[in-house]
Short mmCIF file of C-alpha atoms (C1' of nucleotides) in Angstrom, two decimals:
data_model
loop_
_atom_site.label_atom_id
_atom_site.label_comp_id
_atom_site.label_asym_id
_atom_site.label_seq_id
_atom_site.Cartn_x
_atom_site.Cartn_y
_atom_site.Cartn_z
CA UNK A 1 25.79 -9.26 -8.57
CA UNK A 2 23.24 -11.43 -10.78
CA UNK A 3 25.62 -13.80 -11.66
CA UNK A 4 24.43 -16.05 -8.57
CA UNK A 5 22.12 -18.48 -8.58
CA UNK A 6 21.83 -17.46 -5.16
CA UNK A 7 20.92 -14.07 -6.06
CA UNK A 8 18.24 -14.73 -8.47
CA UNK A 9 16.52 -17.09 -6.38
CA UNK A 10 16.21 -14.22 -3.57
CA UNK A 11 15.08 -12.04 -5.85
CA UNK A 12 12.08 -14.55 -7.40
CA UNK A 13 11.12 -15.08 -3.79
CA UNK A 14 11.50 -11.37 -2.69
CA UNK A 15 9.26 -10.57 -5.98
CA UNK A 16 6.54 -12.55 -5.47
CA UNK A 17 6.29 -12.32 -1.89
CA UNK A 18 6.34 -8.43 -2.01
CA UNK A 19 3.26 -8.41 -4.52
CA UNK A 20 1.36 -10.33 -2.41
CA UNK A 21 1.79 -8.66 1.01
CA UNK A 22 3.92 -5.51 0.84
CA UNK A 23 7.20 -4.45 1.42
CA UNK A 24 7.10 -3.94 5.24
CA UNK A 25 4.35 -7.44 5.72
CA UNK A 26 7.48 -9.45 4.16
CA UNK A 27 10.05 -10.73 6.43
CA UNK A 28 13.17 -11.55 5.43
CA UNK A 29 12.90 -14.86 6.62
CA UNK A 30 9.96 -15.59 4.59
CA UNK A 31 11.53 -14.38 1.55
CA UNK A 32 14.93 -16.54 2.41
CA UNK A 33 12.48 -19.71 3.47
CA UNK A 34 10.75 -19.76 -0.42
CA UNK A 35 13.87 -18.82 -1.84
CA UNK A 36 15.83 -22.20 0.16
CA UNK A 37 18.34 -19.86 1.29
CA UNK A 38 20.31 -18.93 4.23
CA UNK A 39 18.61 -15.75 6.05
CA UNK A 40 21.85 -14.26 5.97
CA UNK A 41 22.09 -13.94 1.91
CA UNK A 42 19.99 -11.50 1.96
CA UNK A 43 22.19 -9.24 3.61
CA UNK A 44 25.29 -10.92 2.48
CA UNK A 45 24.42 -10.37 -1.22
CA UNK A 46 22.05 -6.44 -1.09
CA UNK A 47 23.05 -6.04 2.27
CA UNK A 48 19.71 -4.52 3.29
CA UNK A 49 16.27 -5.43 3.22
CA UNK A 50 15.81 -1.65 1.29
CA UNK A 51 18.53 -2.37 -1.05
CA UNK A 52 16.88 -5.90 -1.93
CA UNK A 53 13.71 -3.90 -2.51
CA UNK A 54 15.48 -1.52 -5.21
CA UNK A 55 16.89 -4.84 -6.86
CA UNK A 56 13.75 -6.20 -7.61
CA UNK A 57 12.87 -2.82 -9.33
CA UNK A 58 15.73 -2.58 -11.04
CA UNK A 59 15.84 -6.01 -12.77
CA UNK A 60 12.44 -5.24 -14.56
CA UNK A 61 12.57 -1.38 -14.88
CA UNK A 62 16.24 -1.32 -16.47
CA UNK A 63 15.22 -3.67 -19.58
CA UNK A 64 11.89 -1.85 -19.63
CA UNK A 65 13.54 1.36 -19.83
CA UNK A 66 15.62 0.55 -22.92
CA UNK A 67 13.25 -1.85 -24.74
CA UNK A 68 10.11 0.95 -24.42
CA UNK A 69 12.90 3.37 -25.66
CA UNK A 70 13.65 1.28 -28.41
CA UNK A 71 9.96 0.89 -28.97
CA UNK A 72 9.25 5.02 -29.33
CA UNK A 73 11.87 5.41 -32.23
CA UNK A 74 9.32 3.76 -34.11
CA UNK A 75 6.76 6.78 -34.02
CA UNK A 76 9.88 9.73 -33.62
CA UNK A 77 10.04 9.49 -37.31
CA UNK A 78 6.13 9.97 -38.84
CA UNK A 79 5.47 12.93 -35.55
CA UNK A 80 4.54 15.97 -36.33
CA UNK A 81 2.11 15.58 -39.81
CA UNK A 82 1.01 12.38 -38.41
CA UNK A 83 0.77 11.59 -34.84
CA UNK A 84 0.19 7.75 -33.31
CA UNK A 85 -3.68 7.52 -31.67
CA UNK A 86 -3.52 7.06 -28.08
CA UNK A 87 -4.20 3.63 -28.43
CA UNK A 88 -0.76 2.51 -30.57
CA UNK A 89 1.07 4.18 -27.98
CA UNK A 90 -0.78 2.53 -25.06
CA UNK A 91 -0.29 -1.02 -26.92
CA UNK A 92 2.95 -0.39 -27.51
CA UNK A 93 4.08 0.48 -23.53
CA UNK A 94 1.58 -2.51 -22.47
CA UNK A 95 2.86 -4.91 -24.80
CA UNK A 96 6.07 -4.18 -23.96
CA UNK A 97 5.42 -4.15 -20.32
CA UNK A 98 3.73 -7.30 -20.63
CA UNK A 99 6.75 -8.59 -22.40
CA UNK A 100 9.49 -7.65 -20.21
CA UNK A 101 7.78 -8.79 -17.14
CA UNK A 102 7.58 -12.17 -18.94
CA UNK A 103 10.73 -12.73 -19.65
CA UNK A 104 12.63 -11.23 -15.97
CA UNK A 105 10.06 -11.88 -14.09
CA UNK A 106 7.27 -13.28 -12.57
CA UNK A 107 4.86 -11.60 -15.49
CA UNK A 108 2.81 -8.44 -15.89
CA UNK A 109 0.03 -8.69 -13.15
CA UNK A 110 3.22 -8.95 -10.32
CA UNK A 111 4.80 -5.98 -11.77
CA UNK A 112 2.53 -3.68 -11.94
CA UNK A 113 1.09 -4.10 -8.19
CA UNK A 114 4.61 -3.97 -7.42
CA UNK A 115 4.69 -0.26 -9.13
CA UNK A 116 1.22 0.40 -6.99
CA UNK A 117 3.01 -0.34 -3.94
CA UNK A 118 5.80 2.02 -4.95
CA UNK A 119 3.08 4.65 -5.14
CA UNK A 120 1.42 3.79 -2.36
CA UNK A 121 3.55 2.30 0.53
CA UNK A 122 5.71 4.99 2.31
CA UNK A 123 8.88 3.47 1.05
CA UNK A 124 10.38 6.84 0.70
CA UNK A 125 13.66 5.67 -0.38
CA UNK A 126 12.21 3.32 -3.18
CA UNK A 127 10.44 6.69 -4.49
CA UNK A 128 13.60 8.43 -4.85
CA UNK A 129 15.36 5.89 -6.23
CA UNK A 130 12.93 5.16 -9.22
CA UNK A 131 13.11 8.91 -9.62
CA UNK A 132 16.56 9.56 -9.68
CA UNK A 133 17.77 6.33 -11.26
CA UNK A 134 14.56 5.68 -14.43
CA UNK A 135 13.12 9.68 -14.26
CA UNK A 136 15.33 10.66 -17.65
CA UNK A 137 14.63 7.95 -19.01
CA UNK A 138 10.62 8.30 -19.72
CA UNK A 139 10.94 11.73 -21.05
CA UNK A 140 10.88 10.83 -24.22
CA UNK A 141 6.88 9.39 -23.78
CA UNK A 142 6.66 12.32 -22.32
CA UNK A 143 7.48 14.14 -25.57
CA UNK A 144 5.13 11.35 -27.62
CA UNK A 145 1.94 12.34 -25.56
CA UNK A 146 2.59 15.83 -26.42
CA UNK A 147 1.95 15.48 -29.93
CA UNK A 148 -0.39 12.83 -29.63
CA UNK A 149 -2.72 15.61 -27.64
CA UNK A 150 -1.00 19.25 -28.11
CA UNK A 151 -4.26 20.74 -27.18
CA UNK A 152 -3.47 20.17 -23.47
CA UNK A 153 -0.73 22.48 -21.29
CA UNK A 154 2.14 20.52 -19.83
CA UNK A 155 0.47 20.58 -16.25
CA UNK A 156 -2.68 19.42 -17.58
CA UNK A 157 -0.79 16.44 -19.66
CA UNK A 158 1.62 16.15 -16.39
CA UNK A 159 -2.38 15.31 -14.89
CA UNK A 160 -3.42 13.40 -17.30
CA UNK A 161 -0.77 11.33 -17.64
CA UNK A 162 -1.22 10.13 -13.69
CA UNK A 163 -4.61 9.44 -13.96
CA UNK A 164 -3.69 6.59 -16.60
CA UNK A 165 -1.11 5.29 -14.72
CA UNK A 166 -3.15 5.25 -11.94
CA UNK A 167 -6.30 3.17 -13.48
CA UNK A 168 -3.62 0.80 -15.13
CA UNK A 169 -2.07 0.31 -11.72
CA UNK A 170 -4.82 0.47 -9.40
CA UNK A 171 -6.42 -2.19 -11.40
CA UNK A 172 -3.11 -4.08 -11.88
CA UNK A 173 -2.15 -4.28 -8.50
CA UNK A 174 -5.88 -5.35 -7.24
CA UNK A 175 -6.45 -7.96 -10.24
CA UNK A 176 -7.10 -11.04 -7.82
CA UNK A 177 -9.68 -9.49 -5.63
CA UNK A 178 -11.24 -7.78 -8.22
CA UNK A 179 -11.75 -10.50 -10.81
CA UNK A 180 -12.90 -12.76 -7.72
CA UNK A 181 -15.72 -9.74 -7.27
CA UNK A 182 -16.34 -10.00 -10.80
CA UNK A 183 -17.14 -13.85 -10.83
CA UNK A 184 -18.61 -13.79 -6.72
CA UNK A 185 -21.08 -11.06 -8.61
CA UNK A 186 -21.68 -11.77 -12.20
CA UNK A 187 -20.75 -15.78 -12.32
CA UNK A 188 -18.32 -14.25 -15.60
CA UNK A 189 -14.35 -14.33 -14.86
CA UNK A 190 -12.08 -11.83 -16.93
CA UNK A 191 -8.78 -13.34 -17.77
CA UNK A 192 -6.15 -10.87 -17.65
CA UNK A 193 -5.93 -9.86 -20.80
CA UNK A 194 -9.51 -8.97 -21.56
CA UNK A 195 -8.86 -6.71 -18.56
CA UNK A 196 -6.70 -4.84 -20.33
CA UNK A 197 -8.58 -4.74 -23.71
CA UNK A 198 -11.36 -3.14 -21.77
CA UNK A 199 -8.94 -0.70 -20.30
CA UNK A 200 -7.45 0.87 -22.80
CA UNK A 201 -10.82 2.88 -24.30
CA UNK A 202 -11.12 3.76 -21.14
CA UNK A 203 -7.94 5.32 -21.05
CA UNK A 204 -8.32 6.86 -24.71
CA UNK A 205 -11.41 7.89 -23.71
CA UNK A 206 -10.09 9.80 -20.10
CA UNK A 207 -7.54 11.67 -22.46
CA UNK A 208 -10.02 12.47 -25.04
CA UNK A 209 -12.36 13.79 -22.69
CA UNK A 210 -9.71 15.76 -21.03
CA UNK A 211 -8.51 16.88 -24.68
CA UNK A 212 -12.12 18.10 -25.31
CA UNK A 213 -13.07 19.99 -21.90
CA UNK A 214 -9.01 21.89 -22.66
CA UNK A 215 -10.58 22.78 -26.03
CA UNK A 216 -14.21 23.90 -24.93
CA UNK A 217 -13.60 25.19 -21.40
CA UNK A 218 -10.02 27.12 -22.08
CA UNK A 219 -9.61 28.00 -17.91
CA UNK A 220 -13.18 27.97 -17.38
CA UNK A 221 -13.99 24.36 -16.45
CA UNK A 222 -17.11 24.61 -14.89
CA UNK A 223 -18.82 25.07 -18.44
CA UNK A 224 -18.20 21.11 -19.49
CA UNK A 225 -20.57 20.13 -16.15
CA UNK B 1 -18.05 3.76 22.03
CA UNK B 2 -17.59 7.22 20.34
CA UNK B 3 -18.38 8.76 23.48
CA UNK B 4 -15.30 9.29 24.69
CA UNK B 5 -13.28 11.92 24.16
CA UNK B 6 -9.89 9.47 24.49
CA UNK B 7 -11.82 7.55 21.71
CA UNK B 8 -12.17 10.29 19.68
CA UNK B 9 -8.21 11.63 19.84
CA UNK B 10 -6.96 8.09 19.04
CA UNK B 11 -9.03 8.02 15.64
CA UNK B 12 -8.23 11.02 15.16
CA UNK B 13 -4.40 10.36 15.12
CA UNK B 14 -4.64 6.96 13.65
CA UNK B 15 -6.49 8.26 10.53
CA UNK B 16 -3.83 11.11 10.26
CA UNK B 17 -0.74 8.20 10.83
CA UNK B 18 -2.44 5.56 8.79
CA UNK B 19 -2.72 8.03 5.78
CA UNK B 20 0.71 9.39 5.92
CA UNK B 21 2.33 5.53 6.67
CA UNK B 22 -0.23 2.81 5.96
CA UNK B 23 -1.57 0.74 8.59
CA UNK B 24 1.43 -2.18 9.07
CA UNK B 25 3.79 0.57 9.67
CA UNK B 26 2.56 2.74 11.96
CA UNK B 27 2.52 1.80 15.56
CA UNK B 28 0.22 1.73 18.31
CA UNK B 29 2.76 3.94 20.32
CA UNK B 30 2.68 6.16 17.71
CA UNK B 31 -1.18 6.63 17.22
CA UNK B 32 -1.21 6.79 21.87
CA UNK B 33 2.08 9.02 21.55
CA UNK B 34 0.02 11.54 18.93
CA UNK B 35 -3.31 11.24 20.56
CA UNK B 36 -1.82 11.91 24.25
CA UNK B 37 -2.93 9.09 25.16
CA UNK B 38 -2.04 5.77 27.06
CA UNK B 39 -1.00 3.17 25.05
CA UNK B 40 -2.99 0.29 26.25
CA UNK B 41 -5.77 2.86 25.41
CA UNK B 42 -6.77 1.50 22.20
CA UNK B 43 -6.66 -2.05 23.28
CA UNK B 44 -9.19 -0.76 26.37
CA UNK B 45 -11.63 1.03 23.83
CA UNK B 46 -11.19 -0.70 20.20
CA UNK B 47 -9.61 -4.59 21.39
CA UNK B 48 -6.94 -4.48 18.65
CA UNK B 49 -5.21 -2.88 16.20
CA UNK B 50 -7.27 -4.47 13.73
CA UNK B 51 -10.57 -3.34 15.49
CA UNK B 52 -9.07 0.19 15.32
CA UNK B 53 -8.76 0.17 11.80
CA UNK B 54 -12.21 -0.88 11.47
CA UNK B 55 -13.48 1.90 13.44
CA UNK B 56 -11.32 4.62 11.15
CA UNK B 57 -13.50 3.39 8.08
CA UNK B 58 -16.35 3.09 10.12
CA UNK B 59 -16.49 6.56 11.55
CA UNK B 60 -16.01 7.94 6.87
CA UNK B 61 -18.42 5.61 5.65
CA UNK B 62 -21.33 5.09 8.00
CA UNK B 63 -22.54 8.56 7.66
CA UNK B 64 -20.70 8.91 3.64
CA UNK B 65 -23.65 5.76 2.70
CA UNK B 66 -26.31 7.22 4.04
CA UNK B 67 -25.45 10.59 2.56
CA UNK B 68 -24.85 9.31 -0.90
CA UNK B 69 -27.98 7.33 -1.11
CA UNK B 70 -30.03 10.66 -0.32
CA UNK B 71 -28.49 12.51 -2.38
CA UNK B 72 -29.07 9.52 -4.75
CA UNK B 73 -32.58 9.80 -4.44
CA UNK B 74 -33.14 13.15 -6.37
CA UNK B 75 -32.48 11.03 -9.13
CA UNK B 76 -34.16 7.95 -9.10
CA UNK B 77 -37.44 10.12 -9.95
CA UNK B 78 -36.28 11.56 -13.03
CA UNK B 79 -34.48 8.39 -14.47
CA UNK B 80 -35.50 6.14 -16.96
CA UNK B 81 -36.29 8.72 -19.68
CA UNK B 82 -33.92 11.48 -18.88
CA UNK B 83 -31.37 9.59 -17.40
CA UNK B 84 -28.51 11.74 -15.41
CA UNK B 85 -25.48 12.89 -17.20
CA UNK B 86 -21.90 10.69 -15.99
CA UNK B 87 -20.58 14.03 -14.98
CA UNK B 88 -23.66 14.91 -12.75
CA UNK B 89 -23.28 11.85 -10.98
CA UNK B 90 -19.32 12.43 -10.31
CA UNK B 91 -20.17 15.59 -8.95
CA UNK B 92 -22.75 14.61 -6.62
CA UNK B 93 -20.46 11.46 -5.10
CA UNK B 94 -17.23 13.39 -5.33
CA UNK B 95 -19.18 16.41 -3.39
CA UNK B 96 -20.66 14.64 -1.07
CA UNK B 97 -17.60 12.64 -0.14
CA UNK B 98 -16.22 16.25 0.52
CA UNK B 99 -18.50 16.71 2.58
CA UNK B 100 -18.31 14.29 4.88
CA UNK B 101 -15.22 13.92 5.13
CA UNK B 102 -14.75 17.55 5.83
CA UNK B 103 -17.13 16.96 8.71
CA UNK B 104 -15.96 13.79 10.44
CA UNK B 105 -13.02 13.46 9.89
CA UNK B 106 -9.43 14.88 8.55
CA UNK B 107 -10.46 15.67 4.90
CA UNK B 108 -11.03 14.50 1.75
CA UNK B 109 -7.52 13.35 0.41
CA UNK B 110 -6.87 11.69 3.92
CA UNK B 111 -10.30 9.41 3.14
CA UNK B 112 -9.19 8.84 -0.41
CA UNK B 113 -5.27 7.72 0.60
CA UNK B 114 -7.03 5.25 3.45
CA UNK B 115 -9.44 3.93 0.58
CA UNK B 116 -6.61 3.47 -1.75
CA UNK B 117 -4.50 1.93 1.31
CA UNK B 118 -7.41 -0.72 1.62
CA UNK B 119 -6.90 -1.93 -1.38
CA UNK B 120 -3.31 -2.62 -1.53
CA UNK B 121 -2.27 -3.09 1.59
CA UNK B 122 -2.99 -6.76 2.16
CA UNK B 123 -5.77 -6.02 5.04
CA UNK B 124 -7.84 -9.27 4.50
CA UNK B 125 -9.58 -8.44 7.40
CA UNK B 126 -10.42 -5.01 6.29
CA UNK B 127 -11.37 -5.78 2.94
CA UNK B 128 -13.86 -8.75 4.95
CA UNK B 129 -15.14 -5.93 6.95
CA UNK B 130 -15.80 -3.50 4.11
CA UNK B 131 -17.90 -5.83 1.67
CA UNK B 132 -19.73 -7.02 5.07
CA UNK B 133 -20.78 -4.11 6.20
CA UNK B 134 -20.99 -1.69 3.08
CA UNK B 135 -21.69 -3.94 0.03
CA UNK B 136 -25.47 -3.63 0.14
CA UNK B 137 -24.98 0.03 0.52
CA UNK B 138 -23.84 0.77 -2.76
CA UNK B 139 -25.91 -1.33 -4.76
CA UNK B 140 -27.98 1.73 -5.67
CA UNK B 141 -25.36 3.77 -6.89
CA UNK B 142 -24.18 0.44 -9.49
CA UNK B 143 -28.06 0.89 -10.18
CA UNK B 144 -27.92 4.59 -11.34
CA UNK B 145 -24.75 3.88 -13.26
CA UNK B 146 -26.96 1.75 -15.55
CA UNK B 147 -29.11 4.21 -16.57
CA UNK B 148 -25.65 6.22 -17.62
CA UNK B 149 -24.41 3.99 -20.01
CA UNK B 150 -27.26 1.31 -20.72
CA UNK B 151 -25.16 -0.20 -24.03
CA UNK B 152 -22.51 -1.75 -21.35
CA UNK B 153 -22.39 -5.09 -20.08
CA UNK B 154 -23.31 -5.63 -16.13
CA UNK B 155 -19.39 -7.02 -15.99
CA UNK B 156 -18.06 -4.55 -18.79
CA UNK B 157 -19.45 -1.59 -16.02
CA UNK B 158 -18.50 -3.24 -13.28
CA UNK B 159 -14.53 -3.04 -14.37
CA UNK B 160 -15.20 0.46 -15.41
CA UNK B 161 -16.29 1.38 -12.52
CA UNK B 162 -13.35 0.12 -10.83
CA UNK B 163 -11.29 1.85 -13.36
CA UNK B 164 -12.79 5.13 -12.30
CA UNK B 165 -12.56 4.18 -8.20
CA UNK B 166 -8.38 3.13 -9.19
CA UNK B 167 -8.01 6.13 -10.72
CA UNK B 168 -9.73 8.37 -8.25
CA UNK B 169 -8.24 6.26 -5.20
CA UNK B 170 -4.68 6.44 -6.99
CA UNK B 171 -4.73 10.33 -7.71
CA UNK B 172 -5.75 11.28 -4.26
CA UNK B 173 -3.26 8.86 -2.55
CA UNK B 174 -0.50 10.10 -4.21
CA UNK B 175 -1.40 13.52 -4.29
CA UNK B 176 1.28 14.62 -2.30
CA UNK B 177 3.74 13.07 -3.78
CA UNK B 178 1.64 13.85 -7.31
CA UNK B 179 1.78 17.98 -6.41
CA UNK B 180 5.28 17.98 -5.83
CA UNK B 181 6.51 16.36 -8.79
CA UNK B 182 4.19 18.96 -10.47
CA UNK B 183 5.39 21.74 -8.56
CA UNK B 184 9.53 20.46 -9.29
CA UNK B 185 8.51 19.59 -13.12
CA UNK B 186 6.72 22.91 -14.07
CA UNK B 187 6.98 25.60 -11.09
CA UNK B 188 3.25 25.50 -10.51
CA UNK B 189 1.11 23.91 -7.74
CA UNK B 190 -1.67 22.36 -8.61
CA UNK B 191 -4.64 22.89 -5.27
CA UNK B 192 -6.48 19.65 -4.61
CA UNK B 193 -9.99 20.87 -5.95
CA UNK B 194 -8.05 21.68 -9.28
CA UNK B 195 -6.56 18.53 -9.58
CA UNK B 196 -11.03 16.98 -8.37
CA UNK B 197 -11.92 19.25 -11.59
CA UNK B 198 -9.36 17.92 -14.05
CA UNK B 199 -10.14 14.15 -13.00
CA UNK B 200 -13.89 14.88 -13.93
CA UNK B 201 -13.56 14.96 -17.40
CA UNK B 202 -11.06 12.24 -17.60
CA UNK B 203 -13.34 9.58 -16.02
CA UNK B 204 -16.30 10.64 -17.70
CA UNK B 205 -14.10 10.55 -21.12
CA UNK B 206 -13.44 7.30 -19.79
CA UNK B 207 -16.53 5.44 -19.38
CA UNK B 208 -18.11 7.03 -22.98
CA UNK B 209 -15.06 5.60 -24.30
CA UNK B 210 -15.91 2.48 -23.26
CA UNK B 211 -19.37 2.57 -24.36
CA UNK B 212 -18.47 3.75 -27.97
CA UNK B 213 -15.72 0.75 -28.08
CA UNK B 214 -19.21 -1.56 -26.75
CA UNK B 215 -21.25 0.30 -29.35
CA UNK B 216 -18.58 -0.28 -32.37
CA UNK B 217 -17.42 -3.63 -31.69
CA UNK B 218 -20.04 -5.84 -30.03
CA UNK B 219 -17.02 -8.59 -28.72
CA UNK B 220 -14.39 -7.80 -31.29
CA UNK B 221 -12.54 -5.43 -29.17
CA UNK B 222 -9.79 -5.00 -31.74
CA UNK B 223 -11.86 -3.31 -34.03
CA UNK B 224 -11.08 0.25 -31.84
CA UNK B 225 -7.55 -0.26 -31.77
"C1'" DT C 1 -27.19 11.28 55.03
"C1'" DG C 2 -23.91 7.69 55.16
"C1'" DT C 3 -21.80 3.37 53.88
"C1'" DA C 4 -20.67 -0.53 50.88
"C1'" DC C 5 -20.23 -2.11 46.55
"C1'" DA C 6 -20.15 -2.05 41.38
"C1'" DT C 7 -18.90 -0.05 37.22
"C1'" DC C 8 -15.91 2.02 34.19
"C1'" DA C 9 -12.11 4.92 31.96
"C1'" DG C 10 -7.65 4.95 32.10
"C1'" DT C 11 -2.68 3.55 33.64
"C1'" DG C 12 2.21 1.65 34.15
"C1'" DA C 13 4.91 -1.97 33.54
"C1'" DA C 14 5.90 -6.02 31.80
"C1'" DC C 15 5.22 -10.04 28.53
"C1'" DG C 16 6.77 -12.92 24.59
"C1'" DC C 17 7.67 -12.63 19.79
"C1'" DG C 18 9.33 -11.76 15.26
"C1'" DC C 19 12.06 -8.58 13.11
"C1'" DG C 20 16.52 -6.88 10.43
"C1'" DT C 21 21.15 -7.14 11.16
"C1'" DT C 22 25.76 -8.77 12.67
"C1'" DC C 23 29.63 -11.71 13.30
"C1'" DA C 24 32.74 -15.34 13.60
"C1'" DC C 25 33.16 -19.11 10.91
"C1'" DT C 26 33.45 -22.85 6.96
"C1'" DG C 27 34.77 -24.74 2.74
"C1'" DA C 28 35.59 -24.30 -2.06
"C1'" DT C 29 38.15 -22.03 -5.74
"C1'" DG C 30 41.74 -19.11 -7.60
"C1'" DT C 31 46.53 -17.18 -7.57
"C1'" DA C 32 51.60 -16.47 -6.65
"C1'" DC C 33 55.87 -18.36 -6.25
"C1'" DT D 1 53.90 -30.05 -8.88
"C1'" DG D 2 53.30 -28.43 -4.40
"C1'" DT D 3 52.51 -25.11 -0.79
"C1'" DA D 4 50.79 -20.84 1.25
"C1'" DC D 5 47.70 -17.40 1.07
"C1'" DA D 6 43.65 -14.67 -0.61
"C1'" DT D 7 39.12 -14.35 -2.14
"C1'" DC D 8 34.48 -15.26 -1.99
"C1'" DA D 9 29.75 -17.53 -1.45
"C1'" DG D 10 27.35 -19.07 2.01
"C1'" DT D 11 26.20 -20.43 7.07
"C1'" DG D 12 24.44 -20.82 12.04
"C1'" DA D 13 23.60 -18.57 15.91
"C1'" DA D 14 22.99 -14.82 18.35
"C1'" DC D 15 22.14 -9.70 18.98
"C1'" DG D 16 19.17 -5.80 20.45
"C1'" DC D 17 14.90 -3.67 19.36
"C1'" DG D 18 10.21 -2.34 18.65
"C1'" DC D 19 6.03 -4.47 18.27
"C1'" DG D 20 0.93 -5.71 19.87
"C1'" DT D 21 -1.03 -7.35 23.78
"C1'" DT D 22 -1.91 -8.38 28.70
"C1'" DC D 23 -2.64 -7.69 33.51
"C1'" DA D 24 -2.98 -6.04 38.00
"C1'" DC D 25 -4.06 -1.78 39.51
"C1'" DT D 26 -6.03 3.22 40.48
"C1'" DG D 27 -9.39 6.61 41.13
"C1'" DA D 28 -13.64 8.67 39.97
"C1'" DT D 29 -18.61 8.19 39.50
"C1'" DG D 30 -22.98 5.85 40.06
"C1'" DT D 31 -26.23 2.86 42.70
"C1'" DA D 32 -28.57 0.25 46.57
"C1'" DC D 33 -30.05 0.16 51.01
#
DNA sequence: TGTACATCAGTGAACGCGCGTTCACTGATGTAC
DNA sequence: TGTACATCAGTGAACGCGCGTTCACTGATGTAC
């Protein structure tokens, strides 16, 4: 299917378009318009407006997948006696987010609001997809976080583990109108990258403090108020 | 406006709708259809769509302000010196939110997904109406989060307060989704006040970790890493 | 007390519009004999 | 080498549908005299 030119070109279009307005706010014929293609490629090539919407997922999350995989052996062999601090692993899935995006797509910030919309726009058939077709795949961080913080129970990692997503994607996905904030209020704009630089002690820090009220608390987590 | 009992059944059901499907995809026959009403109703008593999503926000965060800034008050007196712990401060916005959201309108996680949906969904009229209308409102609570963490940066807090709202906004949103996956992952459901007590000591991790990675490295963010 | 008029909440039906999708078609390239 | 057919990317125009909005209208209640 990529082999196109065609095809790509819908794709760029259909990517950039979505992470500015939404799935359902982009028409087709906006997304055929940028692209300088017929309206009818669209379904000629995906052959649905949902199946286009999976293809843009796929063509980042597919190399992601396997590079991040890649990635991980690194730390599989010095576990156990030696874990990697939260922050090596959170460089190494944002560097190598930040790399993949760069190279098959249309970079970092216009993935991850993409992901945030997957979250958050009731594209119920995108959400199963990404589940059924990139779920195995992300076990194995799943298995790094647990020794990087074994003091916490699977649910509570399971937790955990959302909340950093969600700052990472939250802030991802509402970069433009929050850096414009930033310079409407302080007269200071962030580039991207110092955004994330500031975000991931924050994101250390959630874990730690999550790490430290499982160790103090144990079930009773009124007592870290 | 809010006088009428017809007004009052079509916010009702276009809170409910616009939580469960955002705002671009759910219809004003749908919202008229749920609310047993007619459907030129809401262009009788709101004007538009738009002015109907207006009025859903409006109806949360007129009476969550004025709440949160008296319950904000306790605190100005003993400040300075003693200056509030980060977790007090959760507590008191996270309960009052309860609160009143409890009281006017479908609960908590239904304010939280339409918060979340403001952000992402491109609503440039909403976002408009929200930095209108509640902007000044707020400005005491960034206030009181200086006297938290007095070693960050005006900008440095202002992104980690947004980190805290994305994270917050994101959990809540997808806490449907979020429970389920818990529930499929590790047989065991995770009640919405659990999940409030678990995200406590993740943000407040998070902001000391960003004030420790201010306190160590003074611009040379690296140094933490 | 009765009549005429104004106001207002709510209605039913229709409006035009943009949407995703479909379909018959074209023209270029490859393949079989 | 030439002819007939198949495959395939791409096209142009139309399809039906659901959308937000509009408009003339109804019926109940309030107000002036």
């Amino acid at each position: 299917m990529a082999q196109s030119a065609t095809v790509e070109r819908i794709l760029d279009a259909a990517e950039m378009l979505f992470a500015e307005k939404g799935f359902s706010e982009t028409s087709l014929r906006a997304i055929t318009g940028k692209a300088g293609v017929n309206l009818a490629a669209v379904n000629y090539h995906f052959g649905s407006k949902k199946a286009l919407i999976q293809a843009v997922f796929a063509r980042y999350l597919t190399p992601f997948a396997v590079k991040l995989n890649e990635e991980l052996e690194k730390y599989q062999g010095t576990s156990a006696e030696e874990p990697p601090t939260i922050e090596m692993m959170l460089k190494t899935v944002s560097y190598t987010m930040a790399d993949i995006a760069n190279e098959y797509g249309n970079g970092p910030s216009v993935f991850m609001r993409l992901l945030g919309l997957s979250y958050l726009e009731s594209q119920g058939h995108l959400r199963k997809f990404l589940v059924d077709k990139y779920g195995q795949s992300f076990k194995r961080v799943e298995a790094l976080l647990r020794q990087v913080n074994p003091e916490l129970s699977d649910v509570d990692r399971f937790w955990n583990w959302h909340f950093m997503l969600g700052t990472t994607v939250f802030t991802m996905a509402g970069m433009n109108p929050l850096r414009q904030m930033s310079e409407h209020s302080y007269d200071q704009d962030t580039p991207v990258d110092e955004v994330v630089k500031k975000l991931i002690p924050f994101l250390a820090g959630g874990l730690r403090g999550a790490s430290d009220a499982a160790k103090a608390g144990l079930s009773e987590t009124e007592s870290v108020v």
